[in-house]
Amino acid sequence: MNLSTFGRKFTTHSGILQLMDDLGRAMAGSGDCLMLGGGNPSHIPEVEQRFRRRLQEILDNNREFSHVIGDYDCPQGKLAFIESLAELLRRTFGWPIDSRHVAITLGSQTSFFALFNMFAGPYPDGRRRKILLPLAPEYIGYADVGLVEDFFVSHRPRIEHLDTRLFKYHVDFDSLRITEDIGAICVSRPTNPTGNVLTDEEIERLDWLAKAHGIPLIIDNAYGTPFPNIVFTRTRPIWNDNMIVCMSLSKLGLPGTRTGIVIAREEIIRALTAINAIISLAPGSFGAALALPMVRSGEILTLSRDIIRPYYQRKAEQAVAQLRTELDGTDFYIHKPEGALFLWLWLRNLPLTSQEFYERLKRRRVLVVPGRYFFPGLPEPWRHKEECIRITYSQDETVVQRGLSIIAEEARRAYAEG
Ligand code: PLP
């Protein structure tokens, strides 16, 4: 098939495509795989119950049902939802926003595709710009969204060692250079894959740098505060008109509805609305319709705070405790889990690459993601990339427990082979 540059770029098998395919096939192949590799949120009974009630309410109301399934929303997204969300964020956090500052997309992955390509790539004046990821490891899903190659620049973090085998990454502001060819800065907070939550001070410094260079700061809030609020540290929900805050209903428990939310200044929302119209006419209505009353009443905040956050925090603590016991005596470190659904395990001086370790685990029917894939924009060799793996702890307790035991066993074996 003779394909365009776009066609080639988006169909060539990159490492990540191969890996995701591999994970998907392993899952489909047999029921006995321990899936600690994906990004699927947990099925939390109380949350599902709440959405089931709401769905029944829609089904019981003829007019609402016909509207949800039978009408296109406008390209900016469902206006009732947009207005209610802006109102909620204004009322609760004092954000100076209204409906002109919010757009809905087909999932935040789609938001990043649009936003990154709006700010990076070739410009009409002949320059090329890139997205700066100030701290790698960063979200694997960014790696391939650029319409052109050579799309990201990223930086190694500063590593702070904490007590009891924990560590934390920080943005290394000494090495951060915002050159002319940077079109926007982006961070995920909490970070997928590490569970790191950049401190309020780090965000303020990045915000200041972005403003000083006339470029936006994109904050990927897929797990963040105020919803789904899978954040175990204290953070302040912040927005200003140089920030683009990307939210999602996925990790609240609705990944199947593909609902992303972007909060940004008016001209950016107008641009995203135009892109929505061209790519999909309008974003899907379903997620916004399901969540609407919870946004109106503010229940989305209490559900996140009282059910979702404690649920994941408990799982994170159990997983860390188990690894501490079962890896005791080896040279392991765990990134301090401050949010999201993942443990980032650093097996220092592991005598295998992260890919080889992944293969060994796969043979034992345990799926994780090798660390090397989480460094978009950082092509230089760095041993650390090969010493880390991402482990998802959102699955059922028994699956996570059995998976962690096998990971610990294989790590011990690898160190012993040295
Ligand atoms: N950002 C981060 C950090 C993620 O982990 C994910 C999904 O795993 C996404 C964005 C995309 O989420 P969605 O497109 O489901 O909103």
Coordinates of C-alpha atoms and ligand atoms in Angstrom, one line a residue:
M1 CA 0.0 0.0 0.0
N2 CA 1.4 3.4 -1.0
L3 CA 0.7 5.6 2.0
S4 CA 1.1 9.3 2.7
T5 CA 3.5 10.5 5.3
F6 CA 0.5 10.7 7.8
G7 CA -0.6 7.2 6.7
R8 CA 2.9 5.8 7.3
K9 CA 3.5 7.6 10.6
F10 CA 0.3 6.3 12.1
T11 CA 0.4 2.8 10.8
T12 CA 4.1 1.9 11.2
H13 CA 4.5 -0.5 14.1
S14 CA 6.2 1.4 16.8
G15 CA 7.5 -0.2 19.9
I16 CA 4.5 0.8 21.9
L17 CA 2.0 -0.4 19.3
Q18 CA 3.7 -3.8 19.4
L19 CA 3.7 -3.8 23.1
M20 CA 0.0 -2.9 23.5
D21 CA -0.8 -5.6 20.9
D22 CA 1.2 -8.1 22.8
L23 CA -0.6 -7.2 26.1
G24 CA -4.0 -7.3 24.4
R25 CA -3.3 -10.7 22.8
A26 CA -1.9 -12.2 26.0
M27 CA -5.1 -11.1 27.7
A28 CA -7.4 -12.5 25.0
G29 CA -5.4 -15.7 24.8
S30 CA -6.4 -17.2 28.1
G31 CA -8.1 -16.2 31.2
D32 CA -5.2 -17.0 33.6
C33 CA -3.1 -13.9 32.8
L34 CA -2.3 -11.6 35.7
M35 CA -2.8 -8.2 34.0
L36 CA -0.7 -5.6 35.9
G37 CA 0.1 -3.9 32.6
G38 CA -2.9 -1.8 31.5
G39 CA -4.3 1.6 32.6
N40 CA -7.9 0.4 33.2
P41 CA -9.5 1.8 36.3
S42 CA -11.0 -0.5 38.9
H43 CA -14.6 -1.5 38.8
I44 CA -15.6 0.1 42.1
P45 CA -19.0 -1.3 43.1
E46 CA -20.3 1.9 44.7
V47 CA -19.3 4.0 41.7
E48 CA -20.8 1.5 39.2
Q49 CA -24.0 1.5 41.3
R50 CA -24.2 5.2 41.1
F51 CA -23.9 5.2 37.3
R52 CA -26.3 2.4 37.0
R53 CA -29.0 4.4 38.9
R54 CA -28.3 7.4 36.6
L55 CA -28.6 5.3 33.5
Q56 CA -31.9 3.9 34.7
E57 CA -33.1 7.5 35.2
I58 CA -32.2 8.3 31.6
L59 CA -34.0 5.1 30.4
D60 CA -37.1 6.0 32.4
N61 CA -37.3 9.5 30.9
N62 CA -38.4 9.3 27.3
R63 CA -37.4 12.8 26.3
E64 CA -33.9 12.5 27.9
F65 CA -33.3 9.1 26.4
S66 CA -34.2 10.3 22.9
H67 CA -32.0 13.3 23.3
V68 CA -29.0 11.4 24.6
I69 CA -29.0 8.7 21.9
G70 CA -30.7 10.6 19.1
D71 CA -29.2 14.1 18.9
Y72 CA -25.7 15.4 18.1
D73 CA -24.3 17.8 20.7
C74 CA -22.6 20.9 19.4
P75 CA -18.9 20.6 18.5
Q76 CA -17.8 22.1 21.8
G77 CA -19.7 19.4 23.6
K78 CA -22.9 19.1 25.7
L79 CA -23.6 22.7 26.7
A80 CA -25.6 21.8 29.9
F81 CA -22.6 19.8 31.1
I82 CA -20.1 22.5 30.1
E83 CA -22.1 25.2 31.9
S84 CA -22.5 23.1 35.1
L85 CA -18.9 22.1 35.2
A86 CA -17.7 25.7 34.8
E87 CA -20.1 26.8 37.5
L88 CA -18.9 24.0 39.9
L89 CA -15.2 24.9 39.4
R90 CA -15.9 28.6 39.8
R91 CA -18.0 28.1 42.9
T92 CA -15.7 25.5 44.5
F93 CA -12.2 26.7 43.6
G94 CA -12.8 30.3 42.4
W95 CA -11.5 29.5 38.9
P96 CA -12.5 32.5 36.7
I97 CA -14.2 30.5 34.0
D98 CA -17.5 30.1 32.3
S99 CA -18.8 28.0 29.4
R100 CA -16.4 29.7 27.0
H101 CA -13.5 28.0 28.8
V102 CA -14.5 24.4 28.5
A103 CA -14.7 21.9 25.7
I104 CA -15.5 18.2 25.6
T105 CA -13.5 15.7 23.5
L106 CA -13.6 12.1 22.7
G107 CA -11.4 11.2 25.6
S108 CA -8.3 13.0 26.8
Q109 CA -6.1 11.0 24.5
T110 CA -7.9 12.9 21.7
S111 CA -7.4 16.2 23.6
F112 CA -3.6 15.6 23.5
F113 CA -3.6 14.7 19.9
A114 CA -5.3 18.0 19.1
L115 CA -3.4 20.2 21.6
F116 CA 0.1 18.8 20.9
N117 CA -0.3 19.2 17.2
M118 CA -1.7 22.7 17.6
F119 CA 1.4 23.8 19.4
A120 CA 4.2 21.6 18.0
G121 CA 5.3 20.6 14.5
P122 CA 5.9 23.0 11.6
Y123 CA 4.6 26.6 11.9
P124 CA 3.7 28.9 8.9
D125 CA 6.9 30.9 9.4
G126 CA 9.0 27.8 8.6
R127 CA 10.0 27.1 12.2
R128 CA 9.4 23.8 13.9
R129 CA 8.4 23.5 17.5
K130 CA 8.3 20.7 20.0
I131 CA 6.4 19.7 23.2
L132 CA 8.6 19.9 26.3
L133 CA 8.1 17.2 28.9
P134 CA 10.1 18.6 31.8
L135 CA 10.3 15.3 33.6
A136 CA 10.6 11.9 32.0
P137 CA 9.4 9.1 32.8
E138 CA 6.1 10.4 31.3
Y139 CA 2.9 9.0 29.9
I140 CA 3.5 6.4 27.2
G141 CA 0.3 7.6 25.3
Y142 CA 2.0 10.8 24.3
A143 CA 4.8 9.1 22.4
D144 CA 3.2 8.6 19.0
V145 CA 0.6 11.4 18.7
G146 CA 2.7 13.9 16.7
L147 CA 1.8 14.3 13.1
V148 CA 5.6 14.6 12.4
E149 CA 8.7 12.9 13.9
D150 CA 11.0 14.5 16.4
F151 CA 8.1 16.0 18.4
F152 CA 9.2 15.9 22.1
V153 CA 12.1 17.1 24.2
S154 CA 12.3 15.7 27.7
H155 CA 14.6 15.8 30.7
R156 CA 15.9 13.4 33.3
P157 CA 14.6 14.1 36.8
R158 CA 16.4 14.8 40.0
I159 CA 16.0 11.7 42.2
E160 CA 15.3 12.2 45.9
H161 CA 15.8 9.1 48.1
L162 CA 13.2 8.9 50.9
D163 CA 12.9 6.5 53.8
T164 CA 12.1 2.8 53.6
R165 CA 13.0 2.1 50.0
L166 CA 10.9 5.0 48.5
F167 CA 12.2 7.6 46.2
K168 CA 10.7 10.6 44.4
Y169 CA 11.4 12.3 41.1
H170 CA 11.6 16.1 40.9
V171 CA 11.8 18.4 37.9
D172 CA 15.5 19.3 37.5
F173 CA 15.1 23.0 37.0
D174 CA 18.9 23.5 36.7
S175 CA 18.9 21.5 33.4
L176 CA 15.6 22.8 32.0
R177 CA 16.1 25.1 29.1
I178 CA 13.1 26.6 27.3
T179 CA 14.5 27.3 23.9
E180 CA 12.8 29.0 20.9
D181 CA 11.7 25.7 19.5
I182 CA 9.4 24.8 22.4
G183 CA 5.7 25.2 21.6
A184 CA 4.2 24.1 24.9
I185 CA 5.1 22.4 28.2
C186 CA 3.2 19.3 29.4
V187 CA 3.1 17.3 32.6
S188 CA 0.8 14.6 33.8
R189 CA -0.1 15.1 37.4
P190 CA -0.4 12.5 39.0
T191 CA 2.1 11.1 36.5
N192 CA 1.5 7.9 34.6
P193 CA 3.7 5.7 35.1
T194 CA 5.2 6.7 38.4
G195 CA 2.4 8.0 40.6
N196 CA 4.4 11.1 41.2
V197 CA 2.5 14.3 42.0
L198 CA 4.5 17.4 41.1
T199 CA 4.5 19.7 44.0
D200 CA 2.5 23.0 43.9
E201 CA 5.9 24.8 43.9
E202 CA 7.0 22.8 40.8
I203 CA 3.8 23.7 39.1
E204 CA 4.1 27.3 40.0
R205 CA 7.7 27.4 38.6
L206 CA 6.6 25.7 35.4
D207 CA 3.7 28.1 35.1
W208 CA 6.0 31.1 35.5
L209 CA 8.5 29.7 32.9
A210 CA 5.7 29.0 30.5
K211 CA 4.3 32.6 30.9
A212 CA 7.8 34.1 30.6
H213 CA 8.3 32.3 27.2
G214 CA 4.7 33.0 25.9
I215 CA 3.8 29.3 25.7
P216 CA 1.0 27.3 27.4
L217 CA 1.5 24.9 30.3
I218 CA -0.6 21.8 29.7
I219 CA -1.6 19.8 32.8
D220 CA -2.8 16.3 32.2
N221 CA -5.2 15.8 35.1
A222 CA -6.5 12.4 34.1
Y223 CA -6.1 11.1 37.6
G224 CA -6.0 14.5 39.3
T225 CA -7.9 16.7 41.6
P226 CA -10.8 17.5 41.9
F227 CA -12.0 14.4 40.0
P228 CA -11.3 11.5 40.0
N229 CA -9.0 12.8 42.7
I230 CA -6.7 9.7 42.8
V231 CA -4.2 11.9 44.6
F232 CA -2.8 10.9 48.0
T233 CA -1.0 14.2 48.8
R234 CA -2.4 17.6 49.4
T235 CA -2.6 19.6 46.1
R236 CA -4.3 22.8 45.1
P237 CA -6.5 22.6 42.0
I238 CA -5.2 25.5 39.9
W239 CA -6.0 27.1 36.6
N240 CA -5.1 30.3 34.9
D241 CA -5.5 31.5 31.4
N242 CA -2.0 30.3 30.4
M243 CA -2.8 26.8 31.6
I244 CA -4.6 24.1 29.7
V245 CA -6.0 21.7 32.2
C246 CA -7.1 18.4 30.6
M247 CA -9.5 16.2 32.6
S248 CA -11.3 13.0 31.8
L249 CA -14.2 10.9 33.0
S250 CA -12.2 7.7 32.3
K251 CA -10.6 7.1 35.7
L252 CA -13.8 8.1 37.5
G253 CA -15.0 4.8 36.1
L254 CA -16.3 5.7 32.6
P255 CA -13.5 4.9 30.1
G256 CA -16.0 3.3 27.8
T257 CA -17.8 6.6 27.3
R258 CA -14.6 8.3 25.9
T259 CA -15.1 11.7 27.5
G260 CA -12.3 14.2 27.8
I261 CA -12.6 17.8 29.1
V262 CA -10.3 20.7 28.4
I263 CA -10.3 23.9 30.4
A264 CA -8.4 26.7 28.7
R265 CA -8.7 30.3 27.6
E266 CA -11.4 31.1 25.1
E267 CA -9.3 31.1 21.9
I268 CA -7.9 27.6 22.6
I269 CA -11.5 26.3 23.3
R270 CA -12.6 27.8 20.0
A271 CA -9.7 26.1 18.2
L272 CA -10.5 22.7 19.8
T273 CA -14.2 23.2 18.9
A274 CA -13.2 23.7 15.3
I275 CA -11.0 20.6 15.4
N276 CA -13.8 18.6 17.0
A277 CA -16.2 19.6 14.2
I278 CA -13.7 18.5 11.5
I279 CA -12.6 15.3 13.1
S280 CA -15.9 14.0 14.6
L281 CA -18.6 16.6 14.1
A282 CA -19.3 16.5 17.8
P283 CA -17.9 14.7 20.8
G284 CA -19.9 11.8 22.3
S285 CA -22.9 12.8 24.5
F286 CA -23.1 9.8 26.7
G287 CA -20.4 10.4 29.4
A288 CA -21.5 14.0 29.8
A289 CA -25.2 13.0 30.1
L290 CA -24.3 10.3 32.7
A291 CA -22.3 12.6 34.8
L292 CA -24.4 15.8 34.5
P293 CA -26.5 15.6 37.7
M294 CA -23.4 14.7 39.7
V295 CA -21.7 17.8 38.3
R296 CA -24.7 20.0 39.0
S297 CA -25.0 18.8 42.6
G298 CA -21.2 18.6 43.2
E299 CA -21.5 14.9 44.0
I300 CA -18.7 14.2 41.5
L301 CA -16.4 15.8 44.1
T302 CA -17.6 14.0 47.1
L303 CA -17.7 10.6 45.3
S304 CA -14.1 11.2 44.2
R305 CA -13.0 12.3 47.7
D306 CA -14.9 9.8 49.8
I307 CA -15.0 6.6 47.6
I308 CA -12.5 6.7 44.7
R309 CA -9.4 8.2 46.4
P310 CA -9.5 6.0 49.6
Y311 CA -10.1 2.9 47.4
Y312 CA -7.0 3.4 45.4
Q313 CA -4.9 4.6 48.3
R314 CA -5.6 1.4 50.2
K315 CA -4.6 -0.6 47.1
A316 CA -1.4 1.3 46.8
E317 CA -0.5 0.8 50.4
Q318 CA -1.1 -2.9 50.2
A319 CA 1.0 -3.3 47.1
V320 CA 3.9 -1.3 48.6
A321 CA 3.8 -3.3 51.8
Q322 CA 3.8 -6.6 49.9
L323 CA 6.7 -5.6 47.7
R324 CA 8.7 -4.3 50.7
T325 CA 8.4 -7.7 52.4
E326 CA 8.9 -9.9 49.3
L327 CA 11.8 -7.9 47.8
D328 CA 13.6 -7.4 51.1
G329 CA 17.3 -7.8 50.8
T330 CA 17.4 -6.8 47.1
D331 CA 18.4 -3.4 45.7
F332 CA 14.8 -2.3 45.0
Y333 CA 13.2 1.1 45.2
I334 CA 9.5 2.2 44.7
H335 CA 8.5 5.6 43.6
K336 CA 6.5 7.1 46.4
P337 CA 2.9 6.4 45.3
E338 CA 1.2 9.8 45.5
G339 CA -1.6 9.1 43.0
A340 CA -2.9 7.3 39.9
L341 CA -3.0 3.5 39.6
F342 CA 0.6 2.5 39.3
L343 CA 3.7 1.5 41.2
W344 CA 7.0 2.3 39.5
L345 CA 9.4 -0.3 40.6
W346 CA 13.2 0.5 40.3
L347 CA 15.3 -2.6 40.4
R348 CA 18.7 -1.0 40.7
N349 CA 21.5 -2.8 39.0
L350 CA 19.2 -5.4 37.6
P351 CA 21.4 -7.6 35.4
L352 CA 18.7 -7.7 32.6
T353 CA 17.0 -5.0 30.5
S354 CA 13.5 -4.0 31.4
Q355 CA 12.4 -5.7 28.2
E356 CA 14.1 -9.0 29.1
F357 CA 12.5 -8.8 32.6
Y358 CA 9.1 -8.1 31.0
E359 CA 9.6 -11.2 28.7
R360 CA 10.4 -13.4 31.7
L361 CA 7.3 -12.2 33.6
K362 CA 5.2 -12.7 30.5
R363 CA 6.3 -16.4 30.4
R364 CA 5.0 -16.6 34.0
R365 CA 1.7 -15.0 32.8
V366 CA 2.3 -11.7 34.5
L367 CA 2.0 -8.6 32.4
V368 CA 3.6 -5.3 33.3
V369 CA 5.1 -2.5 31.1
P370 CA 8.9 -2.2 30.7
G371 CA 10.3 1.1 31.8
R372 CA 12.0 2.0 28.6
Y373 CA 8.8 3.0 26.8
F374 CA 8.1 5.9 29.2
F375 CA 10.8 8.2 28.0
P376 CA 9.5 10.0 24.9
G377 CA 11.9 12.8 23.9
L378 CA 14.8 11.3 25.8
P379 CA 16.6 9.1 23.2
E380 CA 20.0 9.1 25.1
P381 CA 21.0 5.8 26.8
W382 CA 20.3 5.8 30.5
R383 CA 20.6 2.7 32.5
H384 CA 17.7 3.8 34.8
K385 CA 15.3 3.3 31.9
E386 CA 16.1 -0.4 31.9
E387 CA 15.9 -0.9 35.6
C388 CA 12.3 0.2 36.0
I389 CA 8.9 -1.4 35.3
R390 CA 5.3 -0.1 35.7
I391 CA 2.9 -2.2 37.7
T392 CA -0.8 -1.4 37.7
Y393 CA -2.6 -2.2 41.0
S394 CA -6.2 -1.5 39.9
Q395 CA -7.1 -5.1 39.4
D396 CA -8.7 -7.4 42.0
E397 CA -6.7 -7.9 45.2
T398 CA -5.9 -11.6 44.5
V399 CA -4.7 -10.8 41.0
V400 CA -2.4 -8.0 42.2
Q401 CA -1.1 -10.1 45.1
R402 CA -0.3 -13.1 42.9
G403 CA 1.3 -10.9 40.3
L404 CA 3.4 -9.0 42.8
S405 CA 4.7 -12.3 44.3
I406 CA 5.8 -13.6 40.9
I407 CA 7.5 -10.2 40.1
A408 CA 9.4 -10.4 43.4
E409 CA 10.3 -14.0 42.8
E410 CA 11.6 -13.2 39.3
A411 CA 13.5 -10.2 40.5
R412 CA 15.2 -12.3 43.2
R413 CA 16.1 -14.9 40.6
A414 CA 17.5 -12.3 38.2
Y415 CA 19.7 -10.7 40.9
A416 CA 20.9 -14.1 42.0
E417 CA 22.0 -15.0 38.5
G418 CA 23.7 -11.6 38.5
Ligands
PLP1 N1 -3.4 10.8 30.4 C1 -2.9 9.9 31.2 C2 -1.8 10.3 32.1 C3 -3.4 8.6 31.1 O1 -2.9 7.6 31.9 C4 -4.5 8.3 30.2 C5 -5.0 6.9 30.1 O2 -4.6 6.0 30.6 C6 -4.9 9.3 29.4 C7 -4.4 10.6 29.5 C8 -6.0 9.1 28.4 O3 -7.2 8.9 29.0 P1 -8.6 9.0 28.2 O4 -8.4 9.2 26.8 O5 -9.3 7.7 28.5 O6 -9.4 10.2 28.8

